[in-house]
PDB file of C-alpha atoms and ligand atoms in Angstrom:
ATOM      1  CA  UNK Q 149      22.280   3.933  18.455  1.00 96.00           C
ATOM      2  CA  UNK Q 150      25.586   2.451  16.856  1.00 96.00           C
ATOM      3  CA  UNK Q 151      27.739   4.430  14.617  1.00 97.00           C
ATOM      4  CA  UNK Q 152      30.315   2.249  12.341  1.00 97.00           C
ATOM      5  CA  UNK Q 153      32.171   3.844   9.551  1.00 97.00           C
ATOM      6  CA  UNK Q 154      31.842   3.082   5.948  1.00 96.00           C
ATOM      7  CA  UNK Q 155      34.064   4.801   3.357  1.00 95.00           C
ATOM      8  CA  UNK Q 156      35.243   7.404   5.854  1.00 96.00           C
ATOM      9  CA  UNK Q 157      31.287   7.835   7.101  1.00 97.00           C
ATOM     10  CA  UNK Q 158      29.387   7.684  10.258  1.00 98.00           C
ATOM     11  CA  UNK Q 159      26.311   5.678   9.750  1.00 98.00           C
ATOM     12  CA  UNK Q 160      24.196   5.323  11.804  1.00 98.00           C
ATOM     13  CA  UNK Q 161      22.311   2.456  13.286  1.00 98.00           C
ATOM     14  CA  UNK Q 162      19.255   2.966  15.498  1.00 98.00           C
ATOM     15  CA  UNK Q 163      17.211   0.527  16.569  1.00 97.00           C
ATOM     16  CA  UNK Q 164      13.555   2.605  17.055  1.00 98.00           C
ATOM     17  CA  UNK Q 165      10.773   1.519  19.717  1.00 97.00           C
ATOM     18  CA  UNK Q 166       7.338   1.074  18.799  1.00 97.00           C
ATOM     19  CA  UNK Q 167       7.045   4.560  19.950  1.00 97.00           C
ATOM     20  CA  UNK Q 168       9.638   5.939  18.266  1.00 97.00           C
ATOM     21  CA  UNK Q 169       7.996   4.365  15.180  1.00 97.00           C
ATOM     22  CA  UNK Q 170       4.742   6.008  16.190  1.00 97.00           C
ATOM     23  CA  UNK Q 171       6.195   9.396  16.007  1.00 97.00           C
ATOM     24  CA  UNK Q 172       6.718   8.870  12.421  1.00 97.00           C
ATOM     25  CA  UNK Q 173       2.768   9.582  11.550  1.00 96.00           C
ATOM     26  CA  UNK Q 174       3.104  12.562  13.511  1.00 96.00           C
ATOM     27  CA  UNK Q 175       5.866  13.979  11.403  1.00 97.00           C
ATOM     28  CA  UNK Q 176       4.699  13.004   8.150  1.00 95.00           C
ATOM     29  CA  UNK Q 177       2.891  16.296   7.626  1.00 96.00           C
ATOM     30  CA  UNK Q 178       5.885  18.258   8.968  1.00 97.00           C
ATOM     31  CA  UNK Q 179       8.672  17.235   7.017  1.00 97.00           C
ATOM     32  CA  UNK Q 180       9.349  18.186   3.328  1.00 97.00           C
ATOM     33  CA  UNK Q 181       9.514  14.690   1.655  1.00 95.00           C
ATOM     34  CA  UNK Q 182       7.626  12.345   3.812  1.00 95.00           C
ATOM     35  CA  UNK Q 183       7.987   9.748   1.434  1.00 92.00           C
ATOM     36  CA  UNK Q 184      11.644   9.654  -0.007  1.00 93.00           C
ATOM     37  CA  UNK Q 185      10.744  11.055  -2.994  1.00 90.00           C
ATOM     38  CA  UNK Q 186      13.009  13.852  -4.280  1.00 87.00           C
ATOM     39  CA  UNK Q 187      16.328  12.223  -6.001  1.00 81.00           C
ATOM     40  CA  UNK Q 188      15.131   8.579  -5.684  1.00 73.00           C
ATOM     41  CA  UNK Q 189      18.220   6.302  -5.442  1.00 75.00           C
ATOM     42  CA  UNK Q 190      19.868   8.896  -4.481  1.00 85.00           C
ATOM     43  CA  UNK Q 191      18.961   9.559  -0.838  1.00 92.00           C
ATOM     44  CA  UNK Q 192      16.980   6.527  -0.781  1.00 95.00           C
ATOM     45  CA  UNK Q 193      17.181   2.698  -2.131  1.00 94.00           C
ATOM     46  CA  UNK Q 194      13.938   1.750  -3.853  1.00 93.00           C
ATOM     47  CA  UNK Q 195      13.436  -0.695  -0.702  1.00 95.00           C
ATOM     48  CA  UNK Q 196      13.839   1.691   1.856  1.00 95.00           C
ATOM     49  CA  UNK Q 197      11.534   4.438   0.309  1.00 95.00           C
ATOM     50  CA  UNK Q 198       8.402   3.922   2.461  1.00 93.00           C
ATOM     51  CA  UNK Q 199       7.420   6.347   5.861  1.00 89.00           C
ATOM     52  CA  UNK Q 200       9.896   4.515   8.090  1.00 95.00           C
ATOM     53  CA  UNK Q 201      13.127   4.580   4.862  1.00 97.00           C
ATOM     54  CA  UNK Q 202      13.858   1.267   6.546  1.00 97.00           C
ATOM     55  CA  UNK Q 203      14.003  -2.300   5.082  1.00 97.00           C
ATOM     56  CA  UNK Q 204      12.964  -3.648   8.868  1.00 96.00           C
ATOM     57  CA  UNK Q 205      10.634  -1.058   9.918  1.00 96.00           C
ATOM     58  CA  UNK Q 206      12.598  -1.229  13.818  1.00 96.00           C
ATOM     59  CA  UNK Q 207      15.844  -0.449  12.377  1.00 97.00           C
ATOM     60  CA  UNK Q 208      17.151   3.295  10.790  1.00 98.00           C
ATOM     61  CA  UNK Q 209      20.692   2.792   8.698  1.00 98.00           C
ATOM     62  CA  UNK Q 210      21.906   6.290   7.785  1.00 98.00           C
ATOM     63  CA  UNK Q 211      24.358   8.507   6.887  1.00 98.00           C
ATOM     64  CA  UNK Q 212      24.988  10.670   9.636  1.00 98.00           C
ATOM     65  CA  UNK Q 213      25.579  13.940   7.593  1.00 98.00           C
ATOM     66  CA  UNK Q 214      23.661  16.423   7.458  1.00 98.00           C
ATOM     67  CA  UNK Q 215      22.397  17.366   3.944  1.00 97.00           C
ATOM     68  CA  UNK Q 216      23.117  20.783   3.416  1.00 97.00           C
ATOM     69  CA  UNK Q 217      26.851  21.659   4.313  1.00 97.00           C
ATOM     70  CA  UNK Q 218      27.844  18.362   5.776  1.00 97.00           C
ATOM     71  CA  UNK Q 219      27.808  18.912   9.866  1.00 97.00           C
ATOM     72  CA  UNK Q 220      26.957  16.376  11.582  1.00 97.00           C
ATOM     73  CA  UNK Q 221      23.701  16.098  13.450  1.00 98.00           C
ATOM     74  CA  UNK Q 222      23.156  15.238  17.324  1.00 98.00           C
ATOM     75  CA  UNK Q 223      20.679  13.097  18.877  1.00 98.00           C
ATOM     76  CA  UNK Q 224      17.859  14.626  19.864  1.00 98.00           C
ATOM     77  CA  UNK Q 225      15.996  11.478  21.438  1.00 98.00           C
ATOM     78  CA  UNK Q 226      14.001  13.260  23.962  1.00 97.00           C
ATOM     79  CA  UNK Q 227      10.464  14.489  23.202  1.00 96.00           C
ATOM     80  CA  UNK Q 228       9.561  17.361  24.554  1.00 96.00           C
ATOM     81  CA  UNK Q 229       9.929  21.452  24.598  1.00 96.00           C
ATOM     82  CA  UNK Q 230      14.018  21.820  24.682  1.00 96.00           C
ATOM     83  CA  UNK Q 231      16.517  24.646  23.894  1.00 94.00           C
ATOM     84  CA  UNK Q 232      16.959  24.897  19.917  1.00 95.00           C
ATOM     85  CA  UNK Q 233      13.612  22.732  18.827  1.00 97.00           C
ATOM     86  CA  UNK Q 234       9.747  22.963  18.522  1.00 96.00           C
ATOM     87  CA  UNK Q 235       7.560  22.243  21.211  1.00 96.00           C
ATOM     88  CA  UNK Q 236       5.858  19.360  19.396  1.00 96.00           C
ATOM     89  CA  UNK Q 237       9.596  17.712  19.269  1.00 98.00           C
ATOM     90  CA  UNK Q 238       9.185  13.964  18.645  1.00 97.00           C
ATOM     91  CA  UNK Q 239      12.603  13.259  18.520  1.00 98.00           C
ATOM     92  CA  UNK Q 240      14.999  13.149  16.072  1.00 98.00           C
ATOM     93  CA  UNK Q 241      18.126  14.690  15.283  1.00 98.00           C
ATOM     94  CA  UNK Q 242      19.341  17.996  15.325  1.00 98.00           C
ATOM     95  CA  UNK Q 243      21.930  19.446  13.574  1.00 98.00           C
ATOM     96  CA  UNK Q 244      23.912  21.528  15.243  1.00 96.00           C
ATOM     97  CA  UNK Q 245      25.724  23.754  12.126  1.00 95.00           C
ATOM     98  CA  UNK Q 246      22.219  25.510  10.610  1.00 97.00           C
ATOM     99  CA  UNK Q 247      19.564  24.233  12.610  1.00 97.00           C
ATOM    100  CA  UNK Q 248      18.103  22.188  10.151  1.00 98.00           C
ATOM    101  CA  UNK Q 249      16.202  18.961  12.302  1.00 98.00           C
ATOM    102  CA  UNK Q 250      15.436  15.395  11.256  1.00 98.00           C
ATOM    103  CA  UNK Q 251      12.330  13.346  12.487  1.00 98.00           C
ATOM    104  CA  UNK Q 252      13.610   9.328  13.426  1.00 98.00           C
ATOM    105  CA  UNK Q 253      13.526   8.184   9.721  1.00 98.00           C
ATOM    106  CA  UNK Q 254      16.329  11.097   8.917  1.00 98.00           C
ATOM    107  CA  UNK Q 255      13.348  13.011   7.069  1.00 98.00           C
ATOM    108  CA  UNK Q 256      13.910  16.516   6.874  1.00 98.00           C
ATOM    109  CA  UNK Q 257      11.451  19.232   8.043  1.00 98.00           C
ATOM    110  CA  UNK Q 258      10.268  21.231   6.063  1.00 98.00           C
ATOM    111  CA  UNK Q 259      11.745  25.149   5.943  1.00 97.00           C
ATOM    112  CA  UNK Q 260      15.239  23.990   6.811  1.00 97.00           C
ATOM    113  CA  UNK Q 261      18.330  24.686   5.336  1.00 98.00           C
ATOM    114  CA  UNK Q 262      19.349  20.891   4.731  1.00 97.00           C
ATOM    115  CA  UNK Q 263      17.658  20.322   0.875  1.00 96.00           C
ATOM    116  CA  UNK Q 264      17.141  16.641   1.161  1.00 96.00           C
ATOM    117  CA  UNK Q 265      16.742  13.681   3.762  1.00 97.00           C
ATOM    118  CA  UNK Q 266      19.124  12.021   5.621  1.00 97.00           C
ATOM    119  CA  UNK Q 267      20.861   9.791   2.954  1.00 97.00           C
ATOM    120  CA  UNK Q 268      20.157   5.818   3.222  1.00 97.00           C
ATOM    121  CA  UNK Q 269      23.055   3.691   2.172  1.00 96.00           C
ATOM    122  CA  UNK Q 270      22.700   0.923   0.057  1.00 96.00           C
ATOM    123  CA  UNK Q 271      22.666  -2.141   2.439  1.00 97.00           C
ATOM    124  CA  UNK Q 272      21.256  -5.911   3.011  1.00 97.00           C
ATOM    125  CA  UNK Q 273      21.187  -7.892   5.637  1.00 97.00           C
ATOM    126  CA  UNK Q 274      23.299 -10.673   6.107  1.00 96.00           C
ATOM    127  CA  UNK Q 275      21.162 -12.429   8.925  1.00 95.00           C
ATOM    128  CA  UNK Q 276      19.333 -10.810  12.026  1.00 90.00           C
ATOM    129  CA  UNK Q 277      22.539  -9.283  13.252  1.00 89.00           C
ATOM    130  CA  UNK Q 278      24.757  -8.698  10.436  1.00 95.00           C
ATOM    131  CA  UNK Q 279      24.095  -5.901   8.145  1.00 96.00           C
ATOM    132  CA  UNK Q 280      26.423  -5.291   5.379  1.00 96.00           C
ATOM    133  CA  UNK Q 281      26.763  -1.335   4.249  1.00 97.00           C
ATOM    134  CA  UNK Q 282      27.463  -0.226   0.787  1.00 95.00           C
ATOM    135  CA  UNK Q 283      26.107  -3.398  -1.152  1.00 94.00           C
ATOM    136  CA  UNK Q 284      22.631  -5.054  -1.758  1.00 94.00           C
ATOM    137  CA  UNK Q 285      21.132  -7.329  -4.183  1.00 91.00           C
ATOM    138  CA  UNK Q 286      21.821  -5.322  -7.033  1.00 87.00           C
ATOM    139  CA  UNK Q 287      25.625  -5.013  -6.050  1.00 81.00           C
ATOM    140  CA  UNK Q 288      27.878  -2.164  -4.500  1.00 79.00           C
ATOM    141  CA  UNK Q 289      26.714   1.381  -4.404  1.00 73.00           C
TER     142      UNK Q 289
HETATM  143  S1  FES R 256      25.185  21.711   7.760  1.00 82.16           S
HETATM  144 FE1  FES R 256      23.406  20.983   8.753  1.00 82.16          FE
HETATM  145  S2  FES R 256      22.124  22.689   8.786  1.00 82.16           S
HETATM  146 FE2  FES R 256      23.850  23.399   7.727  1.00 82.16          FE
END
């Protein structure tokens, strides 16, 4: 994962593995808005509000702050039973402040303190390697 900084913001860049995209049916039931909808436009451009909140279904762009009081979360790549997450774990991200955990599209489970998913910038892509952060078709966020 890359972080690059956009108006004093991480954001995040993760490029997901087929199984890492997988993991994404599993959560659906366990997270509270599985498919971006609470505050559309808000957390999530109208292109990016699908299971994977991704305009290329490999790649996650996100603003690495966490929802409720603004920590922000750690990796949490690893499946598996680990200190401070469920046994099911997927992977995700954890954050660190409240508890409150994040499957690999930034989607919140459900019963955490963090109120909303992981917020998706506005973005476009400039060609297969360039993304630009903060603009899109419709013009700067
Ligand atoms: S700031 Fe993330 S859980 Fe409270």
């Amino acid at each position: 994962m890359r972080t690059v900084e956009w108006r004093g913001k991480p954001v995040w860049i993760l490029r997901r593995t087929p199984e890492m995209l997988a993991s994404l049916k599993k959560t659906d039931a366990e997270v509270a808005d599985p498919n971006s909808k609470r505050n559309p436009d808000e957390f999530t451009p109208e292109y990016c509000v699908n299971e994977h909140r991704s305009r290329k279904p490999e790649y996650l762009i996100a603003i690495g702050i966490c929802t409720h009081l603004g920590c922000s979360p750690s990796t949490k790549f690893v499946p598996g039973p680990q200190p401070s997450l469920p046994d099911n774990w997927t992977g995700g991200f954890l954050c660190p402040c409240h508890g409150s955990t994040f499957d690999l599209a930034g989607r919140v489970f459900k019963n955490k303190p963090a109120p909303d998913n992981l917020v998706v910038p506005r973005h476009m892509y400039l060609s297969d390697t360039k993304i630009l952060i903060g603009k899109d078709e419709k013009g700067e966020a």
